[in-house]
Amino acid sequence: MLFHVTDQAGKKLTDQNLMLHIQKALCAPRSRGQGNPEVCKEPKSQQNVPKENTALEITGMDRPGLLSEISAVLVDLGCHVTSAMAWTHNDRAACIIYVEDAIKPGPINDPTRLARVEEQLETVVEAHRGKGERKSVRLTTFAAGRTHPERRLHQLMYADRDYESCRACHGDSSGEHKKGCDGTHVSVTKCEDKGYWAVQVRSRDRPKLLFDTVCVLTDMQYIVFHAAISSKNSIADQEYFIRHKGSNSTLDNKSERDKLILCLISAIERRVSHVRHVTPTIKGSRVDIRTDNRMGLLSNITRVFRENGLSISRVEFGTDGEKAVGTFFVTDSSGEEVNPSIAELVRQVCGGTVVIDHKSPHRVAPLSTKVDKESKIEAEPRFSLGSMLWSQLERLSSNFGPIKS
């Protein structure tokens, strides 16, 4: 596999530490002995050191103040939040919260106490829940680093069926999308002579787009045999040749093809559902926080947002040494612009540094006319770069196995 990568500014990688980190990640135990053994070797200080976290996995209907109520309950139960990550999409919410004992740092292992935490959180999630609404609260203890939180969030939201409210864009009667349409577009067609299904995805380019796409293909039990990905003028084109692990006839069913399309759109939108081009009516801001880490900090911050009528659409909260760092994407529940004074209100509660950004990432500049013309999106199957290279790929397929997670 060959990847051409840049940093988030679109420039060539020059950070040697970052390149070393990437090399170590690619030389993980699955490498079957390939790569530099010295580079792949884990530092002695980190070898055989058991690290465990108590993780809370929660899914349910999104509503204002949900994270504030959850974090307040955790404080009352003597749980210190060490990190948290939450996404919202299509009125559904999923979050992973890592906690430890507030008195004696470390995982919470008492079964009775864990059962009480789970019971209290279920009560919070069920509040204001409509009849038949889905919800899930799960506690588990595992070694740190064993599960990628964003990978797990994809799995949680897929299991929660957030894709059911997605709508695919199929273009107009001429088979072309309207000028300026910059949504996510997916087509699935069968390669009769090869026995594969070709999945073509066009969307705005952004960091972690490939990760998000491959996650859902894996969760849906599809194996990627060949892939071609390119990016131009802020538009990304992805093409995958796939087969289902169970039966390759699965996608012969139109309902399964439609489900795959909606799941791909959902996976791409989850991370950026707070961005204006994904949700056009949204008005929100990004709030970055860095302050001294302490008990109840997340509860205090989210309480300020709740009391000022703000909803949290996405959260990344963790620690950096003795400091707590967090990024909160907030929107006004009434649909108005977020009041800039919220930064000072949060600072009064948590101290440290609080920065509010009204421009990024909620406001995304519309695509230019030039980009629209060069990157016109078609609903019908378009020319396939992967197909052009098919003969070479088939010739090399005996040397390369399928791409698996």
GROMACS .gro file of C-alpha atoms in nm:
model
  405
    1MET     CA    1   0.000   0.000   0.000
    2LEU     CA    2   0.121   0.350  -0.083
    3PHE     CA    3  -0.006   0.664   0.093
    4HIS     CA    4   0.081   1.022   0.002
    5VAL     CA    5   0.019   1.226   0.317
    6THR     CA    6   0.050   1.587   0.436
    7ASP     CA    7  -0.003   1.761   0.767
    8GLN     CA    8  -0.337   1.932   0.838
    9ALA     CA    9  -0.207   2.248   0.674
   10GLY     CA   10  -0.148   2.056   0.351
   11LYS     CA   11   0.230   2.075   0.382
   12LYS     CA   12   0.499   1.807   0.367
   13LEU     CA   13   0.569   1.625   0.693
   14THR     CA   14   0.888   1.749   0.857
   15ASP     CA   15   0.828   1.655   1.222
   16GLN     CA   16   1.065   1.364   1.287
   17ASN     CA   17   0.881   1.265   1.606
   18LEU     CA   18   0.554   1.240   1.415
   19MET     CA   19   0.712   1.030   1.140
   20LEU     CA   20   0.867   0.801   1.401
   21HIS     CA   21   0.527   0.766   1.570
   22ILE     CA   22   0.367   0.668   1.238
   23GLN     CA   23   0.641   0.414   1.172
   24LYS     CA   24   0.594   0.259   1.516
   25ALA     CA   25   0.218   0.235   1.461
   26LEU     CA   26   0.267   0.063   1.126
   27CYS     CA   27   0.516  -0.176   1.284
   28ALA     CA   28   0.264  -0.303   1.536
   29PRO     CA   29   0.258  -0.680   1.616
   30ARG     CA   30   0.048  -0.744   1.303
   31SER     CA   31   0.347  -0.659   1.086
   32ARG     CA   32   0.462  -1.023   1.096
   33GLY     CA   33   0.821  -0.928   1.158
   34GLN     CA   34   0.848  -0.658   0.893
   35GLY     CA   35   1.004  -0.320   0.962
   36ASN     CA   36   1.294  -0.210   1.179
   37PRO     CA   37   1.279  -0.413   1.504
   38GLU     CA   38   1.447  -0.133   1.699
   39VAL     CA   39   1.191   0.121   1.581
   40CYS     CA   40   0.901  -0.116   1.649
   41LYS     CA   41   1.026  -0.210   1.994
   42GLU     CA   42   0.827  -0.056   2.279
   43PRO     CA   43   1.033   0.146   2.531
   44LYS     CA   44   1.125  -0.051   2.843
   45SER     CA   45   0.951   0.205   3.062
   46GLN     CA   46   0.621   0.113   2.895
   47GLN     CA   47   0.666  -0.262   2.872
   48ASN     CA   48   0.461  -0.489   3.099
   49VAL     CA   49   0.309  -0.193   3.281
   50PRO     CA   50  -0.060  -0.273   3.333
   51LYS     CA   51  -0.277   0.032   3.285
   52GLU     CA   52  -0.650   0.001   3.328
   53ASN     CA   53  -0.944   0.235   3.294
   54THR     CA   54  -1.308   0.207   3.383
   55ALA     CA   55  -1.497   0.307   3.071
   56LEU     CA   56  -1.860   0.417   3.043
   57GLU     CA   57  -2.023   0.374   2.703
   58ILE     CA   58  -2.354   0.556   2.664
   59THR     CA   59  -2.591   0.597   2.369
   60GLY     CA   60  -2.936   0.750   2.352
   61MET     CA   61  -3.148   1.039   2.233
   62ASP     CA   62  -2.958   1.368   2.227
   63ARG     CA   63  -3.097   1.657   2.431
   64PRO     CA   64  -2.965   1.979   2.587
   65GLY     CA   65  -2.784   1.926   2.916
   66LEU     CA   66  -2.737   1.550   2.878
   67LEU     CA   67  -2.360   1.549   2.929
   68SER     CA   68  -2.394   1.797   3.216
   69GLU     CA   69  -2.636   1.567   3.398
   70ILE     CA   70  -2.417   1.261   3.337
   71SER     CA   71  -2.100   1.428   3.464
   72ALA     CA   72  -2.283   1.568   3.770
   73VAL     CA   73  -2.400   1.217   3.866
   74LEU     CA   74  -2.043   1.087   3.832
   75VAL     CA   75  -1.919   1.355   4.074
   76ASP     CA   76  -2.189   1.262   4.326
   77LEU     CA   77  -2.080   0.898   4.302
   78GLY     CA   78  -1.713   0.979   4.365
   79CYS     CA   79  -1.595   0.920   4.006
   80HIS     CA   80  -1.321   1.138   3.859
   81VAL     CA   81  -1.343   1.184   3.481
   82THR     CA   82  -0.998   1.142   3.326
   83SER     CA   83  -1.111   1.176   2.964
   84ALA     CA   84  -1.428   1.187   2.759
   85MET     CA   85  -1.533   1.192   2.397
   86ALA     CA   86  -1.883   1.243   2.261
   87TRP     CA   87  -2.048   1.274   1.919
   88THR     CA   88  -2.401   1.368   1.822
   89HIS     CA   89  -2.570   1.291   1.491
   90ASN     CA   90  -2.930   1.279   1.371
   91ASP     CA   91  -3.062   1.353   1.721
   92ARG     CA   92  -2.864   1.059   1.863
   93ALA     CA   93  -2.573   1.086   2.106
   94ALA     CA   94  -2.287   0.853   2.190
   95CYS     CA   95  -2.013   0.910   2.445
   96ILE     CA   96  -1.724   0.726   2.603
   97ILE     CA   97  -1.617   0.848   2.946
   98TYR     CA   98  -1.312   0.713   3.129
   99VAL     CA   99  -1.330   0.742   3.507
  100GLU     CA  100  -1.127   0.647   3.811
  101ASP     CA  101  -1.187   0.644   4.185
  102ALA     CA  102  -1.177   1.002   4.312
  103ILE     CA  103  -1.026   0.897   4.648
  104LYS     CA  104  -0.779   0.632   4.535
  105PRO     CA  105  -0.671   0.687   4.173
  106GLY     CA  106  -0.721   0.377   3.964
  107PRO     CA  107  -1.002   0.172   3.811
  108ILE     CA  108  -1.323   0.114   4.001
  109ASN     CA  109  -1.345  -0.261   4.062
  110ASP     CA  110  -1.618  -0.291   4.327
  111PRO     CA  111  -1.911  -0.468   4.151
  112THR     CA  112  -2.168  -0.313   4.385
  113ARG     CA  113  -2.040   0.036   4.320
  114LEU     CA  114  -2.023  -0.021   3.944
  115ALA     CA  115  -2.382  -0.146   3.946
  116ARG     CA  116  -2.490   0.170   4.129
  117VAL     CA  117  -2.311   0.393   3.879
  118GLU     CA  118  -2.475   0.211   3.591
  119GLU     CA  119  -2.818   0.232   3.754
  120GLN     CA  120  -2.788   0.606   3.817
  121LEU     CA  121  -2.668   0.678   3.463
  122GLU     CA  122  -2.953   0.475   3.314
  123THR     CA  123  -3.195   0.696   3.508
  124VAL     CA  124  -3.035   1.007   3.359
  125VAL     CA  125  -3.039   0.876   3.003
  126GLU     CA  126  -3.400   0.758   3.035
  127ALA     CA  127  -3.520   1.101   3.151
  128HIS     CA  128  -3.739   1.269   2.886
  129ARG     CA  129  -3.708   0.950   2.680
  130GLY     CA  130  -4.003   0.878   2.453
  131LYS     CA  131  -4.181   0.546   2.454
  132GLY     CA  132  -3.972   0.281   2.281
  133GLU     CA  133  -3.665   0.505   2.251
  134ARG     CA  134  -3.334   0.322   2.228
  135LYS     CA  135  -3.068   0.371   2.497
  136SER     CA  136  -2.767   0.188   2.629
  137VAL     CA  137  -2.538   0.228   2.930
  138ARG     CA  138  -2.242  -0.006   2.967
  139LEU     CA  139  -1.946  -0.014   3.205
  140THR     CA  140  -1.628  -0.205   3.137
  141THR     CA  141  -1.268  -0.219   3.256
  142PHE     CA  142  -0.987  -0.275   3.008
  143ALA     CA  143  -0.620  -0.202   2.951
  144ALA     CA  144  -0.554   0.151   2.833
  145GLY     CA  145  -0.496   0.188   2.461
  146ARG     CA  146  -0.667  -0.139   2.372
  147THR     CA  147  -0.966   0.035   2.213
  148HIS     CA  148  -0.944   0.345   1.994
  149PRO     CA  149  -1.218   0.579   2.127
  150GLU     CA  150  -1.318   0.717   1.787
  151ARG     CA  151  -1.328   0.365   1.647
  152ARG     CA  152  -1.555   0.267   1.933
  153LEU     CA  153  -1.781   0.571   1.883
  154HIS     CA  154  -1.840   0.460   1.525
  155GLN     CA  155  -1.941   0.117   1.652
  156LEU     CA  156  -2.172   0.261   1.917
  157MET     CA  157  -2.354   0.491   1.676
  158TYR     CA  158  -2.381   0.220   1.411
  159ALA     CA  159  -2.532  -0.014   1.671
  160ASP     CA  160  -2.768   0.268   1.771
  161ARG     CA  161  -2.879   0.294   1.404
  162ASP     CA  162  -2.815   0.668   1.368
  163TYR     CA  163  -2.799   0.610   0.992
  164GLU     CA  164  -3.175   0.551   0.971
  165SER     CA  165  -3.241   0.926   0.960
  166CYS     CA  166  -2.985   0.993   0.685
  167ARG     CA  167  -3.100   1.085   0.337
  168ALA     CA  168  -2.903   1.000   0.025
  169CYS     CA  169  -2.880   1.257  -0.256
  170HIS     CA  170  -2.960   1.097  -0.590
  171GLY     CA  171  -2.931   1.406  -0.810
  172ASP     CA  172  -3.187   1.557  -1.041
  173SER     CA  173  -3.356   1.411  -1.346
  174SER     CA  174  -3.045   1.465  -1.558
  175GLY     CA  175  -2.837   1.256  -1.320
  176GLU     CA  176  -2.625   1.549  -1.197
  177HIS     CA  177  -2.625   1.722  -0.864
  178LYS     CA  178  -2.711   2.086  -0.836
  179LYS     CA  179  -2.437   2.342  -0.870
  180GLY     CA  180  -2.269   2.400  -0.535
  181CYS     CA  181  -2.397   2.076  -0.383
  182ASP     CA  182  -2.120   1.965  -0.148
  183GLY     CA  183  -2.287   1.688   0.044
  184THR     CA  184  -2.172   1.327   0.067
  185HIS     CA  185  -2.261   1.115  -0.236
  186VAL     CA  186  -2.229   0.739  -0.257
  187SER     CA  187  -2.294   0.489  -0.536
  188VAL     CA  188  -2.274   0.109  -0.527
  189THR     CA  189  -2.244  -0.091  -0.849
  190LYS     CA  190  -2.166  -0.451  -0.928
  191CYS     CA  191  -1.860  -0.559  -1.128
  192GLU     CA  192  -2.017  -0.860  -1.297
  193ASP     CA  193  -1.696  -0.992  -1.451
  194LYS     CA  194  -1.485  -0.961  -1.135
  195GLY     CA  195  -1.731  -1.060  -0.863
  196TYR     CA  196  -1.672  -0.742  -0.664
  197TRP     CA  197  -1.896  -0.451  -0.572
  198ALA     CA  198  -1.759  -0.104  -0.650
  199VAL     CA  199  -1.834   0.163  -0.391
  200GLN     CA  200  -1.769   0.522  -0.496
  201VAL     CA  201  -1.779   0.803  -0.239
  202ARG     CA  202  -1.744   1.174  -0.304
  203SER     CA  203  -1.742   1.428  -0.022
  204ARG     CA  204  -1.555   1.724   0.117
  205ASP     CA  205  -1.201   1.632   0.208
  206ARG     CA  206  -1.099   1.656   0.573
  207PRO     CA  207  -0.870   1.487   0.826
  208LYS     CA  208  -0.965   1.129   0.922
  209LEU     CA  209  -1.204   1.089   0.631
  210LEU     CA  210  -1.043   0.761   0.519
  211PHE     CA  211  -1.050   0.631   0.877
  212ASP     CA  212  -1.421   0.703   0.914
  213THR     CA  213  -1.506   0.535   0.583
  214VAL     CA  214  -1.307   0.219   0.646
  215CYS     CA  215  -1.454   0.187   0.997
  216VAL     CA  216  -1.808   0.144   0.869
  217LEU     CA  217  -1.704  -0.099   0.594
  218THR     CA  218  -1.536  -0.311   0.861
  219ASP     CA  219  -1.832  -0.291   1.100
  220MET     CA  220  -2.063  -0.405   0.820
  221GLN     CA  221  -1.840  -0.708   0.754
  222TYR     CA  222  -1.710  -0.598   0.414
  223ILE     CA  223  -1.357  -0.683   0.298
  224VAL     CA  224  -1.177  -0.425   0.086
  225PHE     CA  225  -0.971  -0.592  -0.189
  226HIS     CA  226  -0.865  -0.284  -0.383
  227ALA     CA  227  -0.900   0.088  -0.321
  228ALA     CA  228  -0.815   0.419  -0.488
  229ILE     CA  229  -0.837   0.749  -0.299
  230SER     CA  230  -0.762   1.098  -0.430
  231SER     CA  231  -0.824   1.458  -0.327
  232LYS     CA  232  -0.848   1.776  -0.534
  233ASN     CA  233  -0.985   2.124  -0.465
  234SER     CA  234  -1.118   2.024  -0.122
  235ILE     CA  235  -1.314   1.734  -0.275
  236ALA     CA  236  -1.220   1.374  -0.194
  237ASP     CA  237  -1.299   1.074  -0.415
  238GLN     CA  238  -1.284   0.726  -0.265
  239GLU     CA  239  -1.336   0.403  -0.454
  240TYR     CA  240  -1.346   0.059  -0.294
  241PHE     CA  241  -1.385  -0.287  -0.444
  242ILE     CA  242  -1.548  -0.499  -0.177
  243ARG     CA  243  -1.700  -0.834  -0.095
  244HIS     CA  244  -1.905  -0.934   0.207
  245LYS     CA  245  -1.742  -1.176   0.453
  246GLY     CA  246  -2.052  -1.392   0.458
  247SER     CA  247  -2.213  -1.395   0.116
  248ASN     CA  248  -2.118  -1.182  -0.182
  249SER     CA  249  -2.483  -1.188  -0.287
  250THR     CA  250  -2.575  -0.968   0.012
  251LEU     CA  251  -2.566  -0.650  -0.198
  252ASP     CA  252  -2.786  -0.803  -0.467
  253ASN     CA  253  -3.066  -0.695  -0.235
  254LYS     CA  254  -3.151  -0.329  -0.301
  255SER     CA  255  -3.235  -0.270   0.065
  256GLU     CA  256  -2.882  -0.380   0.161
  257ARG     CA  257  -2.729  -0.147  -0.097
  258ASP     CA  258  -2.939   0.140   0.035
  259LYS     CA  259  -2.833   0.056   0.390
  260LEU     CA  260  -2.465   0.057   0.291
  261ILE     CA  261  -2.508   0.397   0.125
  262LEU     CA  262  -2.678   0.548   0.430
  263CYS     CA  263  -2.421   0.395   0.668
  264LEU     CA  264  -2.133   0.544   0.468
  265ILE     CA  265  -2.298   0.887   0.464
  266SER     CA  266  -2.362   0.861   0.837
  267ALA     CA  267  -2.003   0.757   0.917
  268ILE     CA  268  -1.868   1.054   0.722
  269GLU     CA  269  -2.110   1.302   0.880
  270ARG     CA  270  -2.079   1.192   1.246
  271ARG     CA  271  -1.749   1.362   1.314
  272VAL     CA  272  -1.860   1.688   1.149
  273SER     CA  273  -2.235   1.695   1.214
  274HIS     CA  274  -2.179   2.028   1.394
  275VAL     CA  275  -2.032   2.189   1.080
  276ARG     CA  276  -2.255   2.428   0.886
  277HIS     CA  277  -2.222   2.259   0.545
  278VAL     CA  278  -2.348   1.934   0.700
  279THR     CA  279  -2.622   2.096   0.909
  280PRO     CA  280  -2.698   2.426   0.724
  281THR     CA  281  -2.913   2.581   1.002
  282ILE     CA  282  -2.652   2.540   1.274
  283LYS     CA  283  -2.501   2.839   1.452
  284GLY     CA  284  -2.230   2.747   1.696
  285SER     CA  285  -1.878   2.789   1.826
  286ARG     CA  286  -1.575   2.596   1.937
  287VAL     CA  287  -1.455   2.645   2.293
  288ASP     CA  288  -1.101   2.534   2.380
  289ILE     CA  289  -1.005   2.497   2.745
  290ARG     CA  290  -0.674   2.435   2.923
  291THR     CA  291  -0.660   2.450   3.301
  292ASP     CA  292  -0.549   2.263   3.613
  293ASN     CA  293  -0.695   1.914   3.632
  294ARG     CA  294  -0.923   1.854   3.927
  295MET     CA  295  -1.226   1.663   4.047
  296GLY     CA  296  -1.559   1.774   3.896
  297LEU     CA  297  -1.407   1.993   3.625
  298LEU     CA  298  -1.610   1.846   3.337
  299SER     CA  299  -1.928   1.880   3.543
  300ASN     CA  300  -1.857   2.247   3.615
  301ILE     CA  301  -1.783   2.331   3.251
  302THR     CA  302  -2.086   2.155   3.107
  303ARG     CA  303  -2.310   2.309   3.377
  304VAL     CA  304  -2.214   2.657   3.252
  305PHE     CA  305  -2.312   2.558   2.899
  306ARG     CA  306  -2.644   2.411   3.015
  307GLU     CA  307  -2.736   2.710   3.232
  308ASN     CA  308  -2.675   2.943   2.936
  309GLY     CA  309  -2.895   2.750   2.696
  310LEU     CA  310  -2.614   2.587   2.498
  311SER     CA  311  -2.617   2.235   2.358
  312ILE     CA  312  -2.296   2.035   2.319
  313SER     CA  313  -2.265   1.870   1.979
  314ARG     CA  314  -1.916   1.724   2.016
  315VAL     CA  315  -1.659   1.688   2.296
  316GLU     CA  316  -1.295   1.590   2.330
  317PHE     CA  317  -1.173   1.612   2.690
  318GLY     CA  318  -0.856   1.470   2.844
  319THR     CA  319  -0.540   1.542   3.038
  320ASP     CA  320  -0.191   1.659   2.951
  321GLY     CA  321   0.025   1.596   3.256
  322GLU     CA  322  -0.128   1.797   3.541
  323LYS     CA  323  -0.344   1.996   3.301
  324ALA     CA  324  -0.691   1.926   3.169
  325VAL     CA  325  -0.751   2.010   2.804
  326GLY     CA  326  -1.082   2.007   2.625
  327THR     CA  327  -1.256   2.111   2.307
  328PHE     CA  328  -1.631   2.168   2.313
  329PHE     CA  329  -1.846   2.238   2.007
  330VAL     CA  330  -2.154   2.421   2.133
  331THR     CA  331  -2.470   2.556   1.973
  332ASP     CA  332  -2.743   2.784   2.102
  333SER     CA  333  -3.062   2.590   2.172
  334SER     CA  334  -3.270   2.880   2.038
  335GLY     CA  335  -3.084   2.887   1.707
  336GLU     CA  336  -2.911   3.218   1.776
  337GLU     CA  337  -2.539   3.293   1.766
  338VAL     CA  338  -2.340   3.180   2.071
  339ASN     CA  339  -2.283   3.472   2.308
  340PRO     CA  340  -1.908   3.556   2.318
  341SER     CA  341  -1.936   3.613   2.694
  342ILE     CA  342  -1.960   3.237   2.742
  343ALA     CA  343  -1.577   3.222   2.737
  344GLU     CA  344  -1.554   3.448   3.042
  345LEU     CA  345  -1.829   3.255   3.223
  346VAL     CA  346  -1.641   2.930   3.170
  347ARG     CA  347  -1.313   3.093   3.277
  348GLN     CA  348  -1.471   3.207   3.605
  349VAL     CA  349  -1.563   2.848   3.682
  350CYS     CA  350  -1.254   2.656   3.568
  351GLY     CA  351  -0.976   2.915   3.547
  352GLY     CA  352  -0.687   2.862   3.308
  353THR     CA  353  -0.715   2.950   2.941
  354VAL     CA  354  -1.046   2.958   2.754
  355VAL     CA  355  -1.060   3.045   2.384
  356ILE     CA  356  -1.379   3.070   2.182
  357ASP     CA  357  -1.377   3.049   1.802
  358HIS     CA  358  -1.689   3.155   1.614
  359LYS     CA  359  -1.550   3.084   1.267
  360SER     CA  360  -1.408   2.733   1.281
  361PRO     CA  361  -1.523   2.469   1.219
  362HIS     CA  362  -1.891   2.569   1.211
  363ARG     CA  363  -1.863   2.799   0.913
  364VAL     CA  364  -1.722   2.636   0.604
  365ALA     CA  365  -1.675   2.853   0.298
  366PRO     CA  366  -1.891   2.743   0.004
  367LEU     CA  367  -1.716   2.575  -0.283
  368SER     CA  368  -1.608   2.813  -0.556
  369THR     CA  369  -1.759   2.806  -0.904
  370LYS     CA  370  -1.432   2.671  -1.037
  371VAL     CA  371  -1.442   2.381  -0.795
  372ASP     CA  372  -1.807   2.315  -0.878
  373LYS     CA  373  -1.727   2.280  -1.247
  374GLU     CA  374  -1.421   2.067  -1.198
  375SER     CA  375  -1.576   1.849  -0.930
  376LYS     CA  376  -1.930   1.800  -1.061
  377ILE     CA  377  -2.091   1.509  -0.881
  378GLU     CA  378  -2.292   1.260  -1.075
  379ALA     CA  379  -2.555   1.028  -0.937
  380GLU     CA  380  -2.496   0.766  -1.204
  381PRO     CA  381  -2.173   0.559  -1.198
  382ARG     CA  382  -1.886   0.773  -1.330
  383PHE     CA  383  -1.551   0.692  -1.486
  384SER     CA  384  -1.354   0.474  -1.248
  385LEU     CA  385  -0.984   0.530  -1.190
  386GLY     CA  386  -0.978   0.193  -1.020
  387SER     CA  387  -1.123   0.026  -1.327
  388MET     CA  388  -0.856   0.179  -1.547
  389LEU     CA  389  -0.592   0.014  -1.329
  390TRP     CA  390  -0.785  -0.309  -1.290
  391SER     CA  391  -0.563  -0.526  -1.504
  392GLN     CA  392  -0.256  -0.425  -1.306
  393LEU     CA  393  -0.437  -0.481  -0.977
  394GLU     CA  394  -0.556  -0.823  -1.084
  395ARG     CA  395  -0.206  -0.918  -1.190
  396LEU     CA  396  -0.070  -0.816  -0.850
  397SER     CA  397  -0.353  -0.959  -0.643
  398SER     CA  398  -0.165  -1.282  -0.590
  399ASN     CA  399   0.101  -1.086  -0.400
  400PHE     CA  400  -0.131  -0.866  -0.191
  401GLY     CA  401  -0.405  -0.999   0.034
  402PRO     CA  402  -0.725  -0.812   0.116
  403ILE     CA  403  -0.716  -0.500   0.330
  404LYS     CA  404  -0.839  -0.592   0.677
  405SER     CA  405  -0.865  -0.403   1.001
   0.00000   0.00000   0.00000
